[in-house]
Amino acid sequence: MPPKKAAGKPAKGGKNEETDKGAGKEKKGGTAVKVRHILCEKQGKSLEALEKLKAGQKFPEVAAAYSEDKARSGGDLGWMTRGSMVGPFQEAAFALPISSVNNPVYTDPPVKTKFGYHIIMVEGKK
């Protein structure tokens, strides 16, 4: 049995190419999501950002002001495939409905990962 598992692992590495071609769509919720997020190291700062969103401020504006990573460009992370994200982030991203920056549906409360606290919204699924 172990040789079969080992043989299966290299196939997983090449799976990204197949996913891009649309293979493996059997998984629930699709295989990729177009994600925006706001990442804050401290929970207090992420809750502050959440309040700004609830007050009606646009997601990209809040991300530019509060996010502490490369997502300063409006929080846009682009298309991310299943398996390329940390566990709690991935679970939340695939559970969210598709929404737009004008009427965002985001994680409340923020999702905690090893990177900090994320406020996540999804703009597309495939």
PDB file of C-alpha atoms in Angstrom:
ATOM      1  CA  MET A   1       0.000   0.000   0.000  1.00  0.00           C
ATOM      2  CA  PRO A   2       2.689   2.662   0.819  1.00  0.00           C
ATOM      3  CA  PRO A   3       4.137   2.561  -2.729  1.00  0.00           C
ATOM      4  CA  LYS A   4       0.699   3.467  -4.110  1.00  0.00           C
ATOM      5  CA  LYS A   5       0.467   6.466  -1.748  1.00  0.00           C
ATOM      6  CA  ALA A   6       3.962   7.600  -2.731  1.00  0.00           C
ATOM      7  CA  ALA A   7       3.023   7.237  -6.395  1.00  0.00           C
ATOM      8  CA  GLY A   8      -0.089   9.338  -5.748  1.00  0.00           C
ATOM      9  CA  LYS A   9       1.823  12.223  -4.200  1.00  0.00           C
ATOM     10  CA  PRO A  10       3.734  13.334  -7.330  1.00  0.00           C
ATOM     11  CA  ALA A  11       0.403  13.354  -9.180  1.00  0.00           C
ATOM     12  CA  LYS A  12      -0.901  15.811  -6.582  1.00  0.00           C
ATOM     13  CA  GLY A  13       1.959  18.195  -7.410  1.00  0.00           C
ATOM     14  CA  GLY A  14       0.960  18.200 -11.072  1.00  0.00           C
ATOM     15  CA  LYS A  15      -2.710  18.618 -10.173  1.00  0.00           C
ATOM     16  CA  ASN A  16      -2.525  22.441 -10.337  1.00  0.00           C
ATOM     17  CA  GLU A  17      -2.211  22.274 -14.122  1.00  0.00           C
ATOM     18  CA  GLU A  18      -5.215  19.965 -14.310  1.00  0.00           C
ATOM     19  CA  THR A  19      -7.200  22.221 -11.981  1.00  0.00           C
ATOM     20  CA  ASP A  20      -6.552  25.189 -14.255  1.00  0.00           C
ATOM     21  CA  LYS A  21      -7.935  23.155 -17.167  1.00  0.00           C
ATOM     22  CA  GLY A  22     -11.114  22.434 -15.215  1.00  0.00           C
ATOM     23  CA  ALA A  23     -10.350  18.876 -14.100  1.00  0.00           C
ATOM     24  CA  GLY A  24     -11.334  17.851 -10.582  1.00  0.00           C
ATOM     25  CA  LYS A  25     -14.552  19.884 -10.456  1.00  0.00           C
ATOM     26  CA  GLU A  26     -16.217  17.116  -8.438  1.00  0.00           C
ATOM     27  CA  LYS A  27     -15.094  18.767  -5.189  1.00  0.00           C
ATOM     28  CA  LYS A  28     -17.795  20.699  -3.365  1.00  0.00           C
ATOM     29  CA  GLY A  29     -17.596  24.451  -3.767  1.00  0.00           C
ATOM     30  CA  GLY A  30     -15.263  24.416  -6.765  1.00  0.00           C
ATOM     31  CA  THR A  31     -11.501  24.260  -6.883  1.00  0.00           C
ATOM     32  CA  ALA A  32     -10.555  27.949  -6.887  1.00  0.00           C
ATOM     33  CA  VAL A  33     -11.789  31.212  -5.414  1.00  0.00           C
ATOM     34  CA  LYS A  34     -11.080  34.836  -6.331  1.00  0.00           C
ATOM     35  CA  VAL A  35     -10.299  36.285  -2.926  1.00  0.00           C
ATOM     36  CA  ARG A  36      -9.835  39.661  -1.279  1.00  0.00           C
ATOM     37  CA  HIS A  37      -8.754  39.955   2.326  1.00  0.00           C
ATOM     38  CA  ILE A  38      -7.616  42.314   5.029  1.00  0.00           C
ATOM     39  CA  LEU A  39      -4.836  40.847   7.180  1.00  0.00           C
ATOM     40  CA  CYS A  40      -4.013  42.303  10.581  1.00  0.00           C
ATOM     41  CA  GLU A  41      -1.496  40.916  13.042  1.00  0.00           C
ATOM     42  CA  LYS A  42      -3.532  42.119  16.030  1.00  0.00           C
ATOM     43  CA  GLN A  43      -7.174  41.199  16.606  1.00  0.00           C
ATOM     44  CA  GLY A  44      -7.992  44.756  17.735  1.00  0.00           C
ATOM     45  CA  LYS A  45      -6.884  46.221  14.414  1.00  0.00           C
ATOM     46  CA  SER A  46      -8.888  43.641  12.439  1.00  0.00           C
ATOM     47  CA  LEU A  47     -11.993  44.456  14.498  1.00  0.00           C
ATOM     48  CA  GLU A  48     -11.412  48.162  13.771  1.00  0.00           C
ATOM     49  CA  ALA A  49     -11.301  47.345  10.047  1.00  0.00           C
ATOM     50  CA  LEU A  50     -14.488  45.298  10.430  1.00  0.00           C
ATOM     51  CA  GLU A  51     -16.249  48.307  11.972  1.00  0.00           C
ATOM     52  CA  LYS A  52     -15.218  50.448   8.972  1.00  0.00           C
ATOM     53  CA  LEU A  53     -16.749  47.846   6.622  1.00  0.00           C
ATOM     54  CA  LYS A  54     -19.952  47.734   8.671  1.00  0.00           C
ATOM     55  CA  ALA A  55     -20.093  51.536   8.490  1.00  0.00           C
ATOM     56  CA  GLY A  56     -20.221  51.242   4.703  1.00  0.00           C
ATOM     57  CA  GLN A  57     -16.624  51.918   3.699  1.00  0.00           C
ATOM     58  CA  LYS A  58     -15.553  50.018   0.527  1.00  0.00           C
ATOM     59  CA  PHE A  59     -13.545  46.815   1.027  1.00  0.00           C
ATOM     60  CA  PRO A  60     -10.552  47.940  -1.129  1.00  0.00           C
ATOM     61  CA  GLU A  61     -10.295  51.227   0.807  1.00  0.00           C
ATOM     62  CA  VAL A  62     -10.312  49.470   4.178  1.00  0.00           C
ATOM     63  CA  ALA A  63      -7.787  46.894   2.899  1.00  0.00           C
ATOM     64  CA  ALA A  64      -5.444  49.651   1.696  1.00  0.00           C
ATOM     65  CA  ALA A  65      -5.628  51.370   5.083  1.00  0.00           C
ATOM     66  CA  TYR A  66      -5.535  48.358   7.421  1.00  0.00           C
ATOM     67  CA  SER A  67      -4.042  45.303   5.711  1.00  0.00           C
ATOM     68  CA  GLU A  68      -0.492  44.465   6.743  1.00  0.00           C
ATOM     69  CA  ASP A  69       0.574  42.375   3.743  1.00  0.00           C
ATOM     70  CA  LYS A  70       0.866  42.582  -0.039  1.00  0.00           C
ATOM     71  CA  ALA A  71      -2.920  42.870  -0.202  1.00  0.00           C
ATOM     72  CA  ARG A  72      -2.592  46.638   0.253  1.00  0.00           C
ATOM     73  CA  SER A  73      -3.673  46.808  -3.403  1.00  0.00           C
ATOM     74  CA  GLY A  74      -7.302  46.694  -2.297  1.00  0.00           C
ATOM     75  CA  GLY A  75      -6.885  43.324  -0.628  1.00  0.00           C
ATOM     76  CA  ASP A  76      -6.983  41.448  -3.949  1.00  0.00           C
ATOM     77  CA  LEU A  77      -5.188  38.086  -3.769  1.00  0.00           C
ATOM     78  CA  GLY A  78      -6.523  36.939  -7.152  1.00  0.00           C
ATOM     79  CA  TRP A  79      -7.464  33.322  -7.891  1.00  0.00           C
ATOM     80  CA  MET A  80      -6.336  30.832  -5.254  1.00  0.00           C
ATOM     81  CA  THR A  81      -6.694  27.078  -5.661  1.00  0.00           C
ATOM     82  CA  ARG A  82      -7.869  24.630  -3.043  1.00  0.00           C
ATOM     83  CA  GLY A  83      -4.811  23.416  -1.140  1.00  0.00           C
ATOM     84  CA  SER A  84      -2.776  26.602  -1.671  1.00  0.00           C
ATOM     85  CA  MET A  85      -4.243  28.374   1.378  1.00  0.00           C
ATOM     86  CA  VAL A  86      -3.850  27.726   5.108  1.00  0.00           C
ATOM     87  CA  GLY A  87      -6.644  25.567   6.575  1.00  0.00           C
ATOM     88  CA  PRO A  88      -8.914  28.075   8.381  1.00  0.00           C
ATOM     89  CA  PHE A  89      -8.551  30.643   5.560  1.00  0.00           C
ATOM     90  CA  GLN A  90      -9.434  28.036   2.924  1.00  0.00           C
ATOM     91  CA  GLU A  91     -12.460  26.748   4.855  1.00  0.00           C
ATOM     92  CA  ALA A  92     -13.817  30.272   5.267  1.00  0.00           C
ATOM     93  CA  ALA A  93     -13.117  31.268   1.648  1.00  0.00           C
ATOM     94  CA  PHE A  94     -14.944  28.260   0.171  1.00  0.00           C
ATOM     95  CA  ALA A  95     -17.851  28.694   2.607  1.00  0.00           C
ATOM     96  CA  LEU A  96     -18.492  32.345   1.669  1.00  0.00           C
ATOM     97  CA  PRO A  97     -20.921  33.276  -1.100  1.00  0.00           C
ATOM     98  CA  ILE A  98     -19.711  35.306  -4.078  1.00  0.00           C
ATOM     99  CA  SER A  99     -20.099  39.038  -3.487  1.00  0.00           C
ATOM    100  CA  SER A 100     -18.789  42.354  -4.822  1.00  0.00           C
ATOM    101  CA  VAL A 101     -16.829  45.236  -3.288  1.00  0.00           C
ATOM    102  CA  ASN A 102     -19.990  47.358  -3.561  1.00  0.00           C
ATOM    103  CA  ASN A 103     -22.010  44.865  -1.507  1.00  0.00           C
ATOM    104  CA  PRO A 104     -19.463  42.611   0.217  1.00  0.00           C
ATOM    105  CA  VAL A 105     -20.172  39.483   2.233  1.00  0.00           C
ATOM    106  CA  TYR A 106     -17.160  38.927   4.488  1.00  0.00           C
ATOM    107  CA  THR A 107     -16.058  36.858   7.465  1.00  0.00           C
ATOM    108  CA  ASP A 108     -17.328  38.204  10.764  1.00  0.00           C
ATOM    109  CA  PRO A 109     -15.564  37.614  13.107  1.00  0.00           C
ATOM    110  CA  PRO A 110     -12.158  37.690  11.377  1.00  0.00           C
ATOM    111  CA  VAL A 111     -10.545  34.294  10.724  1.00  0.00           C
ATOM    112  CA  LYS A 112      -7.428  33.533  12.802  1.00  0.00           C
ATOM    113  CA  THR A 113      -4.460  31.851  11.086  1.00  0.00           C
ATOM    114  CA  LYS A 114      -0.726  31.672  11.791  1.00  0.00           C
ATOM    115  CA  PHE A 115      -0.404  34.934   9.813  1.00  0.00           C
ATOM    116  CA  GLY A 116      -2.893  36.907  11.926  1.00  0.00           C
ATOM    117  CA  TYR A 117      -6.560  37.861  11.583  1.00  0.00           C
ATOM    118  CA  HIS A 118      -8.189  37.862   8.143  1.00  0.00           C
ATOM    119  CA  ILE A 119     -11.382  39.519   6.974  1.00  0.00           C
ATOM    120  CA  ILE A 120     -12.125  37.562   3.789  1.00  0.00           C
ATOM    121  CA  MET A 121     -14.493  38.167   0.878  1.00  0.00           C
ATOM    122  CA  VAL A 122     -14.933  36.096  -2.285  1.00  0.00           C
ATOM    123  CA  GLU A 123     -15.481  37.663  -5.717  1.00  0.00           C
ATOM    124  CA  GLY A 124     -15.678  34.473  -7.775  1.00  0.00           C
ATOM    125  CA  LYS A 125     -15.539  30.669  -7.742  1.00  0.00           C
ATOM    126  CA  LYS A 126     -14.598  28.091 -10.343  1.00  0.00           C
TER     127      LYS A 126
END
